[in-house]
């Protein structure tokens, strides 16, 4: 099966930029020539902190993109300015020579992940914004496919679930069962919350599941298949107006400094307003570096969208904190980077190293002392 929503991606780029073979990207022969200003159609917004090598790889992926014209804005909260990293500075020079403006802004002190994203959004002037994490590489052509998808679907956002290619040999059919393409009529608004069935789509973006889906569906590299998501982490292209209409990331003021899940909150609000979709095949690769966010005790969506009391079993209502560790998202987030198969001791150690809550650690300590071959096996054992 081949899914395609059109193969041409804004052909006017080539004409508008004088027939250059790289579209809006200036090739090496033009790096020392004066070039006319080209207005950015996308602002690529990158939050970073103490990840110089990873950021350099992320920027190198952007340097391989031809169209649409874009600008890069980096919010740097590193202990030492990231522009001091030679590899970062080198790729910034490449991007600027290609005709891509790069704006590096020092943004300290840290006030939390949501505040950093709110700051980046305040810096944006383009009609579309790509929030791209500092540990994600994009394959050539990935940005153009996202941009075309957003135009075709006319929704609030589209994105790529990022893939860990070390998992290419790890088939997870159980996690693919929630896959559901959007109908040909296009993306529509929908509501996602922890208590809704739509929330159960989250395992789709584990490991290399999207690469396996693309293979099963026999997709071509230029296909753009929209599918339903719970949310998308690390690589999301928003219609800037839709994001601002739903108040962007201004909710940071309602959260403690140390929190996670801020992207989920913003996406859920946009999804209710204008809809959102993942796009296959995914052109985004996670670098699989250790997480730099170790304190994960406060989940933004739990704070801002508390689960209705009526949806909880009696044993899980307020005052019974033993229900929390069985939240599969919290557990799997604390086990990011674990190489399976893994025994109980390995899982407990990984959770502690990631800053998991005491409840999560206790739940893992209560697992049967055996070997678990996948995240799904861990979730099933906790659920039983």
CSV table of C-alpha atoms in Angstrom, one decimal:
chain,number,residue,atom,x,y,z
A,1,UNK,CA,0.0,0.0,0.0
A,2,UNK,CA,1.3,3.4,-0.9
A,3,UNK,CA,-0.2,6.5,0.7
A,4,UNK,CA,0.3,9.9,-0.9
A,5,UNK,CA,-1.3,13.2,-0.5
A,6,UNK,CA,0.4,14.8,-3.5
A,7,UNK,CA,4.1,14.7,-4.4
A,8,UNK,CA,4.8,18.3,-5.5
A,9,UNK,CA,6.0,20.5,-2.6
A,10,UNK,CA,5.5,24.2,-3.4
A,11,UNK,CA,7.1,24.2,-6.8
A,12,UNK,CA,7.1,28.0,-6.8
A,13,UNK,CA,10.2,27.9,-4.6
A,14,UNK,CA,12.4,27.0,-7.6
A,15,UNK,CA,11.0,29.8,-9.8
A,16,UNK,CA,11.0,32.4,-7.0
A,17,UNK,CA,14.7,31.7,-6.3
A,18,UNK,CA,16.0,31.9,-9.9
A,19,UNK,CA,16.0,28.2,-10.7
A,20,UNK,CA,18.8,27.5,-8.2
A,21,UNK,CA,19.2,23.7,-7.8
A,22,UNK,CA,19.0,24.0,-4.0
A,23,UNK,CA,15.8,26.1,-3.9
A,24,UNK,CA,16.1,28.7,-1.2
A,25,UNK,CA,19.3,27.1,0.1
A,26,UNK,CA,22.5,28.8,-1.3
A,27,UNK,CA,25.0,26.2,-2.5
A,28,UNK,CA,28.7,26.5,-2.0
A,29,UNK,CA,29.3,28.5,-5.2
A,30,UNK,CA,27.2,31.3,-3.7
A,31,UNK,CA,28.5,31.5,-0.2
A,32,UNK,CA,30.7,34.5,-0.8
A,33,UNK,CA,28.3,36.3,-3.1
A,34,UNK,CA,25.8,39.0,-2.0
A,35,UNK,CA,22.3,37.4,-2.0
A,36,UNK,CA,18.9,39.0,-1.9
A,37,UNK,CA,17.0,38.7,1.4
A,38,UNK,CA,14.4,35.9,1.4
A,39,UNK,CA,11.7,36.1,4.0
A,40,UNK,CA,11.5,33.1,6.3
A,41,UNK,CA,8.3,31.1,6.1
A,42,UNK,CA,9.2,29.0,9.1
A,43,UNK,CA,11.0,29.9,12.3
A,44,UNK,CA,12.8,26.9,13.7
A,45,UNK,CA,12.8,27.2,17.5
A,46,UNK,CA,15.4,25.2,19.4
A,47,UNK,CA,15.7,25.2,23.2
A,48,UNK,CA,19.1,24.0,24.4
A,49,UNK,CA,21.1,23.7,27.6
A,50,UNK,CA,24.6,22.1,27.9
A,51,UNK,CA,24.3,19.9,24.8
A,52,UNK,CA,26.8,21.3,22.4
A,53,UNK,CA,27.6,18.2,20.4
A,54,UNK,CA,24.0,17.2,20.1
A,55,UNK,CA,23.0,20.7,19.0
A,56,UNK,CA,25.7,20.7,16.3
A,57,UNK,CA,24.2,17.5,14.8
A,58,UNK,CA,20.7,19.0,15.0
A,59,UNK,CA,21.9,22.1,13.1
A,60,UNK,CA,23.7,20.0,10.5
A,61,UNK,CA,20.3,18.3,9.7
A,62,UNK,CA,18.8,21.8,9.1
A,63,UNK,CA,21.7,22.7,6.9
A,64,UNK,CA,20.6,19.8,4.6
A,65,UNK,CA,17.1,21.3,4.1
A,66,UNK,CA,16.4,23.0,0.7
A,67,UNK,CA,12.9,24.5,1.3
A,68,UNK,CA,10.9,26.3,2.5
A,69,UNK,CA,13.0,29.4,3.5
A,70,UNK,CA,13.6,29.3,7.3
A,71,UNK,CA,15.3,31.1,10.2
A,72,UNK,CA,16.8,29.5,13.2
A,73,UNK,CA,16.3,30.8,16.8
A,74,UNK,CA,18.2,29.1,19.6
A,75,UNK,CA,17.4,29.8,23.2
A,76,UNK,CA,20.6,28.9,25.1
A,77,UNK,CA,20.4,28.1,28.8
A,78,UNK,CA,23.8,26.4,29.0
A,79,UNK,CA,26.2,27.0,31.8
A,80,UNK,CA,28.7,28.2,29.3
A,81,UNK,CA,27.4,29.8,26.1
A,82,UNK,CA,26.8,27.2,23.4
A,83,UNK,CA,28.4,29.4,20.7
A,84,UNK,CA,31.7,28.7,22.3
A,85,UNK,CA,31.5,25.1,21.1
A,86,UNK,CA,33.5,24.9,17.9
A,87,UNK,CA,31.2,22.4,16.1
A,88,UNK,CA,28.1,24.6,16.9
A,89,UNK,CA,29.8,27.7,15.7
A,90,UNK,CA,31.0,26.0,12.5
A,91,UNK,CA,27.5,24.8,11.5
A,92,UNK,CA,26.0,28.2,12.4
A,93,UNK,CA,28.5,29.7,9.8
A,94,UNK,CA,27.3,27.2,7.2
A,95,UNK,CA,23.7,28.0,7.8
A,96,UNK,CA,24.3,31.7,7.5
A,97,UNK,CA,26.3,31.2,4.3
A,98,UNK,CA,23.4,29.2,2.9
A,99,UNK,CA,21.1,32.2,3.5
A,100,UNK,CA,19.6,31.0,6.7
A,101,UNK,CA,19.5,33.6,9.5
A,102,UNK,CA,20.5,32.2,12.9
A,103,UNK,CA,19.7,34.0,16.1
A,104,UNK,CA,21.3,32.7,19.2
A,105,UNK,CA,19.8,34.2,22.4
A,106,UNK,CA,21.2,33.7,25.8
A,107,UNK,CA,18.1,33.1,28.1
A,108,UNK,CA,18.9,32.8,31.8
A,109,UNK,CA,18.1,32.2,34.5
A,110,UNK,CA,16.1,29.0,33.9
A,111,UNK,CA,12.4,29.2,34.7
A,112,UNK,CA,11.3,25.8,33.4
A,113,UNK,CA,10.8,24.1,30.1
A,114,UNK,CA,7.5,25.8,29.3
A,115,UNK,CA,8.9,29.3,30.0
A,116,UNK,CA,11.8,28.6,27.6
A,117,UNK,CA,9.4,27.6,24.9
A,118,UNK,CA,7.2,30.6,25.6
A,119,UNK,CA,10.3,32.8,25.2
A,120,UNK,CA,11.1,31.2,21.8
A,121,UNK,CA,7.6,31.7,20.6
A,122,UNK,CA,7.8,35.4,21.5
A,123,UNK,CA,10.9,35.6,19.2
A,124,UNK,CA,9.1,34.1,16.2
A,125,UNK,CA,7.8,36.3,13.4
A,126,UNK,CA,7.2,33.7,10.6
A,127,UNK,CA,3.7,32.3,10.0
A,128,UNK,CA,4.8,28.8,11.0
A,129,UNK,CA,7.1,27.6,13.8
A,130,UNK,CA,8.9,24.3,14.2
A,131,UNK,CA,9.8,23.4,17.7
A,132,UNK,CA,12.8,21.2,17.4
A,133,UNK,CA,14.6,19.6,20.3
A,134,UNK,CA,18.4,19.9,20.4
A,135,UNK,CA,19.0,16.2,20.0
A,136,UNK,CA,17.0,15.5,16.8
A,137,UNK,CA,18.5,15.1,13.3
A,138,UNK,CA,16.3,15.7,10.2
A,139,UNK,CA,16.9,13.9,7.0
A,140,UNK,CA,17.1,16.0,3.8
A,141,UNK,CA,13.6,17.0,2.6
A,142,UNK,CA,12.0,16.5,5.9
A,143,UNK,CA,11.2,20.1,6.5
A,144,UNK,CA,9.5,20.5,3.1
A,145,UNK,CA,7.4,17.4,3.7
A,146,UNK,CA,6.2,18.8,7.0
A,147,UNK,CA,5.4,22.2,5.5
A,148,UNK,CA,3.5,20.6,2.6
A,149,UNK,CA,1.5,18.4,5.1
A,150,UNK,CA,0.5,21.4,7.2
A,151,UNK,CA,-0.7,23.2,4.0
A,152,UNK,CA,-2.7,20.1,2.8
A,153,UNK,CA,-4.3,19.3,6.2
A,154,UNK,CA,-5.0,23.0,7.2
A,155,UNK,CA,-4.8,22.0,10.8
A,156,UNK,CA,-3.0,23.4,13.9
A,157,UNK,CA,0.1,21.3,13.8
A,158,UNK,CA,1.9,18.3,12.2
A,159,UNK,CA,5.0,16.6,13.3
A,160,UNK,CA,7.4,13.7,13.2
A,161,UNK,CA,7.6,11.2,16.0
A,162,UNK,CA,11.3,10.9,16.6
A,163,UNK,CA,12.9,7.4,16.1
A,164,UNK,CA,15.7,5.7,17.8
A,165,UNK,CA,17.5,3.8,15.1
A,166,UNK,CA,19.2,1.5,17.6
A,167,UNK,CA,15.8,-0.2,17.8
A,168,UNK,CA,15.5,-1.0,14.1
A,169,UNK,CA,15.7,-4.7,15.1
A,170,UNK,CA,13.2,-4.4,17.8
A,171,UNK,CA,9.7,-5.1,16.4
A,172,UNK,CA,6.8,-4.2,18.7
A,173,UNK,CA,3.5,-5.2,17.0
A,174,UNK,CA,1.5,-4.6,20.2
A,175,UNK,CA,2.5,-1.0,20.2
A,176,UNK,CA,1.4,-0.5,16.6
A,177,UNK,CA,-2.2,-1.5,17.2
A,178,UNK,CA,-3.3,2.1,18.0
A,179,UNK,CA,-2.1,3.3,14.6
A,180,UNK,CA,-5.0,5.0,12.7
A,181,UNK,CA,-4.5,7.1,9.6
A,182,UNK,CA,-6.7,10.2,9.2
A,183,UNK,CA,-9.5,9.8,6.7
A,184,UNK,CA,-9.1,11.4,3.2
A,185,UNK,CA,-11.4,14.2,4.4
A,186,UNK,CA,-8.4,15.4,6.5
A,187,UNK,CA,-7.5,16.2,10.1
A,188,UNK,CA,-10.2,17.4,12.5
A,189,UNK,CA,-10.2,18.8,16.0
A,190,UNK,CA,-10.3,16.2,18.8
A,191,UNK,CA,-9.9,16.0,22.5
A,192,UNK,CA,-7.1,14.1,24.2
A,193,UNK,CA,-6.7,13.7,28.0
A,194,UNK,CA,-5.1,11.0,30.1
A,195,UNK,CA,-8.5,9.4,30.8
A,196,UNK,CA,-9.6,9.3,27.1
A,197,UNK,CA,-9.1,6.4,24.7
A,198,UNK,CA,-7.1,8.7,22.3
A,199,UNK,CA,-4.4,8.8,25.0
A,200,UNK,CA,-3.6,5.2,24.4
A,201,UNK,CA,-1.9,6.1,21.1
A,202,UNK,CA,1.3,7.2,22.9
A,203,UNK,CA,3.3,3.9,22.4
A,204,UNK,CA,3.3,4.5,18.6
A,205,UNK,CA,6.3,6.8,19.0
A,206,UNK,CA,8.4,4.4,21.1
A,207,UNK,CA,11.7,3.0,19.8
A,208,UNK,CA,11.7,2.7,15.9
A,209,UNK,CA,8.0,1.9,15.6
A,210,UNK,CA,7.4,4.5,12.9
A,211,UNK,CA,10.1,3.1,10.7
A,212,UNK,CA,8.5,-0.3,11.0
A,213,UNK,CA,5.1,1.2,10.2
A,214,UNK,CA,6.5,2.9,7.1
A,215,UNK,CA,7.9,-0.5,6.0
A,216,UNK,CA,4.7,-2.4,6.6
A,217,UNK,CA,2.7,0.2,4.7
A,218,UNK,CA,5.2,0.2,1.8
A,219,UNK,CA,5.5,4.0,1.9
A,220,UNK,CA,7.8,5.9,-0.4
A,221,UNK,CA,10.2,8.6,0.8
A,222,UNK,CA,8.1,11.4,-0.5
A,223,UNK,CA,4.7,10.2,0.9
A,224,UNK,CA,2.9,12.2,3.5
A,225,UNK,CA,0.5,10.0,5.4
A,226,UNK,CA,-1.3,11.9,8.3
A,227,UNK,CA,-2.2,9.8,11.3
A,228,UNK,CA,-3.9,10.3,14.7
A,229,UNK,CA,-1.6,11.0,17.7
A,230,UNK,CA,-1.8,11.3,21.4
A,231,UNK,CA,0.9,14.0,21.1
A,232,UNK,CA,4.3,14.4,19.4
A,233,UNK,CA,7.6,15.1,21.2
A,234,UNK,CA,10.6,16.9,19.9
A,235,UNK,CA,9.7,17.8,16.3
A,236,UNK,CA,6.4,19.7,15.8
A,237,UNK,CA,5.5,22.3,13.1
A,238,UNK,CA,2.7,24.6,14.3
A,239,UNK,CA,0.6,27.2,12.5
A,240,UNK,CA,1.9,30.1,14.6
A,241,UNK,CA,-1.5,31.7,14.8
A,242,UNK,CA,-3.2,28.5,16.0
A,243,UNK,CA,-0.6,28.1,18.7
A,244,UNK,CA,-1.0,31.7,19.9
A,245,UNK,CA,-4.8,31.6,19.8
A,246,UNK,CA,-4.6,28.8,22.4
A,247,UNK,CA,-2.2,30.8,24.6
A,248,UNK,CA,1.0,29.0,23.5
A,249,UNK,CA,3.1,28.2,26.5
A,250,UNK,CA,2.0,31.0,28.7
A,251,UNK,CA,0.8,28.4,31.3
A,252,UNK,CA,4.4,28.2,32.6
A,253,UNK,CA,3.4,30.7,35.3
A,254,UNK,CA,1.0,28.0,36.7
A,255,UNK,CA,3.8,25.4,37.1
A,256,UNK,CA,6.8,24.9,39.3
A,257,UNK,CA,10.1,25.5,37.7
A,258,UNK,CA,10.9,21.8,37.5
A,259,UNK,CA,8.3,20.1,35.3
A,260,UNK,CA,8.0,18.0,32.1
A,261,UNK,CA,5.3,17.5,29.5
A,262,UNK,CA,4.8,21.1,28.6
A,263,UNK,CA,4.7,20.3,24.8
A,264,UNK,CA,1.8,17.9,25.5
A,265,UNK,CA,-0.3,20.6,27.1
A,266,UNK,CA,0.2,23.1,24.2
A,267,UNK,CA,-0.6,20.4,21.6
A,268,UNK,CA,-3.7,19.2,23.4
A,269,UNK,CA,-5.1,22.8,23.4
A,270,UNK,CA,-4.3,23.2,19.7
A,271,UNK,CA,-5.8,19.8,18.9
A,272,UNK,CA,-9.1,20.8,20.4
A,273,UNK,CA,-9.0,24.1,18.4
A,274,UNK,CA,-7.6,23.1,15.0
A,275,UNK,CA,-6.5,19.5,15.1
A,276,UNK,CA,-3.1,17.9,14.8
A,277,UNK,CA,-1.4,14.9,13.1
A,278,UNK,CA,1.7,12.9,12.9
A,279,UNK,CA,3.2,12.4,9.4
A,280,UNK,CA,4.6,9.1,8.0
A,281,UNK,CA,7.3,8.4,7.0
A,282,UNK,CA,9.0,10.2,9.8
A,283,UNK,CA,12.2,12.1,8.8
A,284,UNK,CA,13.3,12.7,12.4
A,285,UNK,CA,15.9,10.7,14.3
A,286,UNK,CA,16.5,10.9,18.0
A,287,UNK,CA,20.2,11.0,18.9
A,288,UNK,CA,19.6,8.7,21.9
A,289,UNK,CA,21.8,10.8,24.2
A,290,UNK,CA,21.1,10.5,28.0
A,291,UNK,CA,18.3,12.8,29.0
A,292,UNK,CA,19.3,16.2,30.5
A,293,UNK,CA,16.0,16.5,32.4
A,294,UNK,CA,16.4,14.3,35.5
A,295,UNK,CA,13.7,15.8,37.7
A,296,UNK,CA,10.5,14.4,36.2
A,297,UNK,CA,8.2,14.4,39.3
A,298,UNK,CA,5.9,17.1,38.0
A,299,UNK,CA,4.0,16.3,34.8
A,300,UNK,CA,2.5,19.5,33.4
A,301,UNK,CA,-0.6,17.8,31.9
A,302,UNK,CA,-1.4,16.3,35.3
A,303,UNK,CA,-1.2,19.8,36.9
A,304,UNK,CA,-3.2,21.6,34.3
A,305,UNK,CA,-5.6,18.9,33.3
A,306,UNK,CA,-6.3,16.9,36.5
A,307,UNK,CA,-8.0,13.6,35.9
A,308,UNK,CA,-11.7,13.9,36.7
A,309,UNK,CA,-12.5,12.3,40.1
A,310,UNK,CA,-15.4,10.4,38.5
A,311,UNK,CA,-13.1,8.5,36.1
A,312,UNK,CA,-11.0,6.9,38.8
A,313,UNK,CA,-11.6,3.7,40.6
A,314,UNK,CA,-12.2,4.1,44.3
A,315,UNK,CA,-8.7,2.7,45.1
A,316,UNK,CA,-7.2,5.5,43.0
A,317,UNK,CA,-9.0,8.6,44.2
A,318,UNK,CA,-7.2,11.4,46.0
A,319,UNK,CA,-5.3,10.3,49.0
A,320,UNK,CA,-4.3,7.0,47.5
A,321,UNK,CA,-0.8,7.8,46.1
A,322,UNK,CA,-0.1,4.1,45.4
A,323,UNK,CA,-2.0,4.5,42.1
A,324,UNK,CA,0.5,6.9,40.6
A,325,UNK,CA,3.4,4.6,39.8
A,326,UNK,CA,1.1,2.5,37.6
A,327,UNK,CA,0.7,5.4,35.1
A,328,UNK,CA,2.5,3.7,32.1
A,329,UNK,CA,3.7,7.0,30.7
A,330,UNK,CA,5.4,8.1,33.9
A,331,UNK,CA,7.0,4.6,34.3
A,332,UNK,CA,8.2,4.4,30.7
A,333,UNK,CA,9.6,7.9,30.8
A,334,UNK,CA,11.7,7.0,33.8
A,335,UNK,CA,13.0,4.0,31.9
A,336,UNK,CA,14.1,5.8,28.7
A,337,UNK,CA,17.4,4.5,27.4
A,338,UNK,CA,17.1,1.0,29.0
A,339,UNK,CA,18.4,-1.7,26.8
A,340,UNK,CA,16.1,-4.7,26.8
A,341,UNK,CA,16.0,-7.4,27.8
A,342,UNK,CA,16.5,-6.1,31.4
A,343,UNK,CA,16.0,-7.5,34.8
A,344,UNK,CA,14.3,-5.9,37.8
A,345,UNK,CA,17.5,-4.5,39.3
A,346,UNK,CA,18.4,-2.8,36.0
A,347,UNK,CA,14.9,-1.2,35.8
A,348,UNK,CA,15.1,0.1,39.3
A,349,UNK,CA,18.6,1.5,38.8
A,350,UNK,CA,17.6,3.3,35.6
A,351,UNK,CA,14.5,4.8,37.2
A,352,UNK,CA,16.6,6.2,40.1
A,353,UNK,CA,19.2,7.6,37.7
A,354,UNK,CA,16.5,9.4,35.7
A,355,UNK,CA,15.1,11.1,38.8
A,356,UNK,CA,11.9,9.1,39.0
A,357,UNK,CA,9.5,9.6,41.9
A,358,UNK,CA,9.7,7.3,45.0
A,359,UNK,CA,6.4,5.8,44.0
A,360,UNK,CA,7.7,4.7,40.6
A,361,UNK,CA,10.8,3.2,42.1
A,362,UNK,CA,8.7,1.4,44.7
A,363,UNK,CA,6.4,0.0,42.0
A,364,UNK,CA,9.4,-1.3,40.0
A,365,UNK,CA,10.9,-2.8,43.1
A,366,UNK,CA,7.7,-4.7,43.6
A,367,UNK,CA,7.9,-6.4,40.2
A,368,UNK,CA,8.6,-10.1,39.9
A,369,UNK,CA,12.4,-10.8,39.9
A,370,UNK,CA,12.6,-11.9,36.2
A,371,UNK,CA,13.8,-10.6,32.9
A,372,UNK,CA,11.6,-8.2,30.8
A,373,UNK,CA,12.1,-8.2,27.1
A,374,UNK,CA,10.3,-4.9,26.3
A,375,UNK,CA,8.6,-1.8,27.8
A,376,UNK,CA,5.3,-3.4,27.1
A,377,UNK,CA,6.2,-6.4,29.3
A,378,UNK,CA,7.0,-4.0,32.1
A,379,UNK,CA,3.7,-2.2,31.7
A,380,UNK,CA,1.8,-5.5,31.7
A,381,UNK,CA,3.6,-6.7,34.8
A,382,UNK,CA,2.8,-3.4,36.6
A,383,UNK,CA,-0.8,-3.6,35.5
A,384,UNK,CA,-1.3,-7.1,36.8
